[in-house]
XYZ file of C-alpha atoms in Angstrom:
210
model
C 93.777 -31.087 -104.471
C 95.876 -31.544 -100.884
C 98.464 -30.794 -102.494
C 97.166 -27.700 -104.062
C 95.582 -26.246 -100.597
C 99.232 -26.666 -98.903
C 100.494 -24.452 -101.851
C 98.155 -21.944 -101.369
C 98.632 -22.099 -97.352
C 102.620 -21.656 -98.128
C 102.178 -18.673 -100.629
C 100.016 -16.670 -97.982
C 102.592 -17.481 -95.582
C 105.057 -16.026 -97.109
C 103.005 -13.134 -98.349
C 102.863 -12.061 -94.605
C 106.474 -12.629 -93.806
C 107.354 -10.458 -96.713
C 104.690 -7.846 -95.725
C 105.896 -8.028 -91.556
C 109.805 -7.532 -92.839
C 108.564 -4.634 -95.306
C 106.654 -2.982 -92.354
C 109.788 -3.833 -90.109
C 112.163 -2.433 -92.071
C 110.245 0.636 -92.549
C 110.385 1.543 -89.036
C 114.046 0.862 -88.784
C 114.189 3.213 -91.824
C 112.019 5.958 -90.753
C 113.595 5.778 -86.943
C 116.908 7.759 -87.978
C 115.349 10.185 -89.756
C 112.992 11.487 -86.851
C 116.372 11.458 -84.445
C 117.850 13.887 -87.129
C 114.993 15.717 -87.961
C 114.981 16.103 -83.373
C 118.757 16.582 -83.223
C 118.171 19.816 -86.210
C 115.495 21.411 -84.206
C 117.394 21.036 -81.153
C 120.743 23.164 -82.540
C 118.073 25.671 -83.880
C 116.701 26.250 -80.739
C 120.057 26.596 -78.973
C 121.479 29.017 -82.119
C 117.936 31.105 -81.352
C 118.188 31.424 -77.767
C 122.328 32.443 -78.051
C 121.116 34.767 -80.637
C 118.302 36.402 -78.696
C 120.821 36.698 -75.672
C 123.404 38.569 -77.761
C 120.797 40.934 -78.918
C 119.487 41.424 -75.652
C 122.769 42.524 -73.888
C 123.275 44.977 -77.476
C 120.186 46.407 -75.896
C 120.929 46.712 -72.665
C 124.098 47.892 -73.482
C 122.102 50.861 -75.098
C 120.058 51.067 -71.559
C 123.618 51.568 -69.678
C 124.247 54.277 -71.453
C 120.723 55.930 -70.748
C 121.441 55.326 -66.874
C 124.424 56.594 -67.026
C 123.518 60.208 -68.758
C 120.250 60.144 -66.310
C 122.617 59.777 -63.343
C 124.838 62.209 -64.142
C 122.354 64.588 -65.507
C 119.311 63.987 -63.983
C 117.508 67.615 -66.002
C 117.534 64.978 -68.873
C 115.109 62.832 -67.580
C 112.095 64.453 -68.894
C 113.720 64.070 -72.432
C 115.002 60.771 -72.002
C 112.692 58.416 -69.878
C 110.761 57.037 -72.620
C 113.732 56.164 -75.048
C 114.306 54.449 -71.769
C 111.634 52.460 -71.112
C 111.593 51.175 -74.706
C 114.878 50.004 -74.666
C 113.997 47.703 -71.195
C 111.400 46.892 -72.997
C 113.579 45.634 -76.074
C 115.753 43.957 -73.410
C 113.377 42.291 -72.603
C 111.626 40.952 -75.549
C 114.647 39.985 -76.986
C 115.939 37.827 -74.015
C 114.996 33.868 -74.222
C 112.140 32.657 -72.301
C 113.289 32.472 -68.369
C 116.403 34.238 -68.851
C 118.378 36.267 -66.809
C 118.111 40.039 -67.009
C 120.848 40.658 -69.955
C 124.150 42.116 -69.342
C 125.788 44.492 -70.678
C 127.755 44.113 -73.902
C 131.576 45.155 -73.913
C 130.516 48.939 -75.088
C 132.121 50.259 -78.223
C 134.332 53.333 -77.866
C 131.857 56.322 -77.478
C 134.321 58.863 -78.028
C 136.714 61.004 -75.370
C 134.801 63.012 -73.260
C 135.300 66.696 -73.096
C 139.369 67.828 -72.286
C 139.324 68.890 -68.575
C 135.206 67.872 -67.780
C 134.826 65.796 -65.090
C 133.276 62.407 -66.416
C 131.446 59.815 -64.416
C 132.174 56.187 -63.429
C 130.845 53.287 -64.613
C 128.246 50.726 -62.969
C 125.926 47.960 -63.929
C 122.635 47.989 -66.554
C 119.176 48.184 -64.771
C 116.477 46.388 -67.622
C 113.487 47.536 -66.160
C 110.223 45.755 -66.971
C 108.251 47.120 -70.228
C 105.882 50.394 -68.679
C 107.274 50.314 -65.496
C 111.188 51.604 -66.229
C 113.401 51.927 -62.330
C 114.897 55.167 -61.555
C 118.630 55.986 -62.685
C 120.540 54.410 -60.094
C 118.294 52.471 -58.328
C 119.050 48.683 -57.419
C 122.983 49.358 -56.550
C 124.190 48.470 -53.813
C 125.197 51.077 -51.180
C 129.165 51.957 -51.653
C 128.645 50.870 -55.589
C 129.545 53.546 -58.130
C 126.312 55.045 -59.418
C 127.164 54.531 -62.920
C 129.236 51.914 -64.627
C 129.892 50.799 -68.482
C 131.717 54.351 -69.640
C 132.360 58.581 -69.254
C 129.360 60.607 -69.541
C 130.742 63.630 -70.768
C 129.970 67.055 -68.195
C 128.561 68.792 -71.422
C 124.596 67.493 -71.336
C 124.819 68.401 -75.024
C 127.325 66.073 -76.033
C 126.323 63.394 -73.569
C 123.176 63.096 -75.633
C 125.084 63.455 -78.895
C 126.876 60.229 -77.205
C 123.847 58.702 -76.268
C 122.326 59.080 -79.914
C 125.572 57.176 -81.074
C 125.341 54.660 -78.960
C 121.867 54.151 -80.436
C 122.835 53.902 -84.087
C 125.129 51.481 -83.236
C 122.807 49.375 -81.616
C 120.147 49.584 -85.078
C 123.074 48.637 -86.807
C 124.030 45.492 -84.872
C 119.971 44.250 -84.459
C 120.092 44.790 -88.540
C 122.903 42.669 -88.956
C 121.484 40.060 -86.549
C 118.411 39.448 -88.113
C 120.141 38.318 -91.549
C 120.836 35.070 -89.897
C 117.611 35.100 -87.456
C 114.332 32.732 -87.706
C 111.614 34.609 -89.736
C 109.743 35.466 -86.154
C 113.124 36.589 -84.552
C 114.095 38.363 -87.544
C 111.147 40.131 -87.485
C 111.299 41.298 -83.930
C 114.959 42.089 -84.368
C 114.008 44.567 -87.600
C 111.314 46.091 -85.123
C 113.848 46.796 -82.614
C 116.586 48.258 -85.232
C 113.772 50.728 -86.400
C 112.962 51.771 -82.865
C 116.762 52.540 -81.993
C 116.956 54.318 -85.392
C 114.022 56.840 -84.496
C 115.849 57.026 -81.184
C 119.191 57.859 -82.950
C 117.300 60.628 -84.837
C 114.979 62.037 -82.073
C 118.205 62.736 -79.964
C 119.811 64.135 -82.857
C 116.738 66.004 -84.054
C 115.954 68.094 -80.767
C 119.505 69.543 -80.724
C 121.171 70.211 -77.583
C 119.673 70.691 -74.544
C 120.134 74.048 -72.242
């Protein structure tokens, strides 16, 4: 019988060593995988936030262009405004939490001005907060050039023709962005497309100005 109760006190000891080491080595085990699965969502959120700034300088790219056709024809303004307040707005929906105001990209050619018109110069992008858009021009510094990223063409006519370039351009680049966005990204990024589409066509649509 002693020898039967020392058996059973040896079995159950073992039965919790095994149990400890499987519990052990199950922690070990599982450890790596939350580092990984913390290291993946980490490079997500970095790809995100360099996406959103790339699409946020497209955009204010886009709002450039408006201040510079304001400044140098300021009878636009009842025309073109709202396109540009929705743009700042865009700006600034599509820049990461905290950020900086977005620059500028490096603007595609918009096309020669006019032979022999007298163009503007360039100056920096204003992204004004969403319903509350700043005046062409203001927040430069006194001596700065009034306008900066290109030519605005003398010809209000094909300064808007420009200007409704400019926003197809920027549709197309926020429609190739969101192929490789996050779902919620992607689906601000095909808002914002859409939006400088119907700008692209509004400008286009109302023909030239007198």
């Amino acid at each position: 019988m002693r020898r039967t109760g020392t058996t059973r006190r040896h079995a159950l000891i073992a039965t919790g060593a095994v149990a400890a080491a499987g519990a052990l080595g199950a922690c070990t085990a599982g450890d790596p995988g939350g580092a990984t699965a913390t290291r993946a969502a980490e490079r997500a959120a970095r790809a995100e936030a360099a996406l959103r700034r790339r699409s946020a300088s497209t955009s204010a790219t886009l709002l450039a262009r408006y201040d510079e056709v304001l400044t140098v024809h300021p009878p636009l303004a009842a025309r073109l405004t709202a396109l540009r307040a929705a743009v700042a707005a865009h700006v600034a929906a599509l820049a990461p939490p905290g950020a900086s105001p977005a620059s500028p990209a490096s603007p595609a050619p918009s096309g020669p001005a006019t032979p022999g018109a007298p163009t503007a110069p360039d100056a920096p992008a204003r992204a004004a907060a969403p319903g509350a858009p700043a005046a062409p021009g203001a927040g430069v510094a006194p001596g700065a050039p009034a306008v900066p990223v290109g030519t605005v063409p003398a010809d209000p006519g094909v300064a808007v023709a420009e200007l409704a370039a400019a926003a197809r351009r920027t549709a197309d680049a926020h429609a190739a962005a969101l192929l490789t966005a996050p779902p919620e990204l992607a689906r601000l990024l095909a808002s914002v497309a859409a939006a400088a589409a119907a700008h692209a066509y509004l400008l286009t649509a109302e023909g030239t100005p007198s």
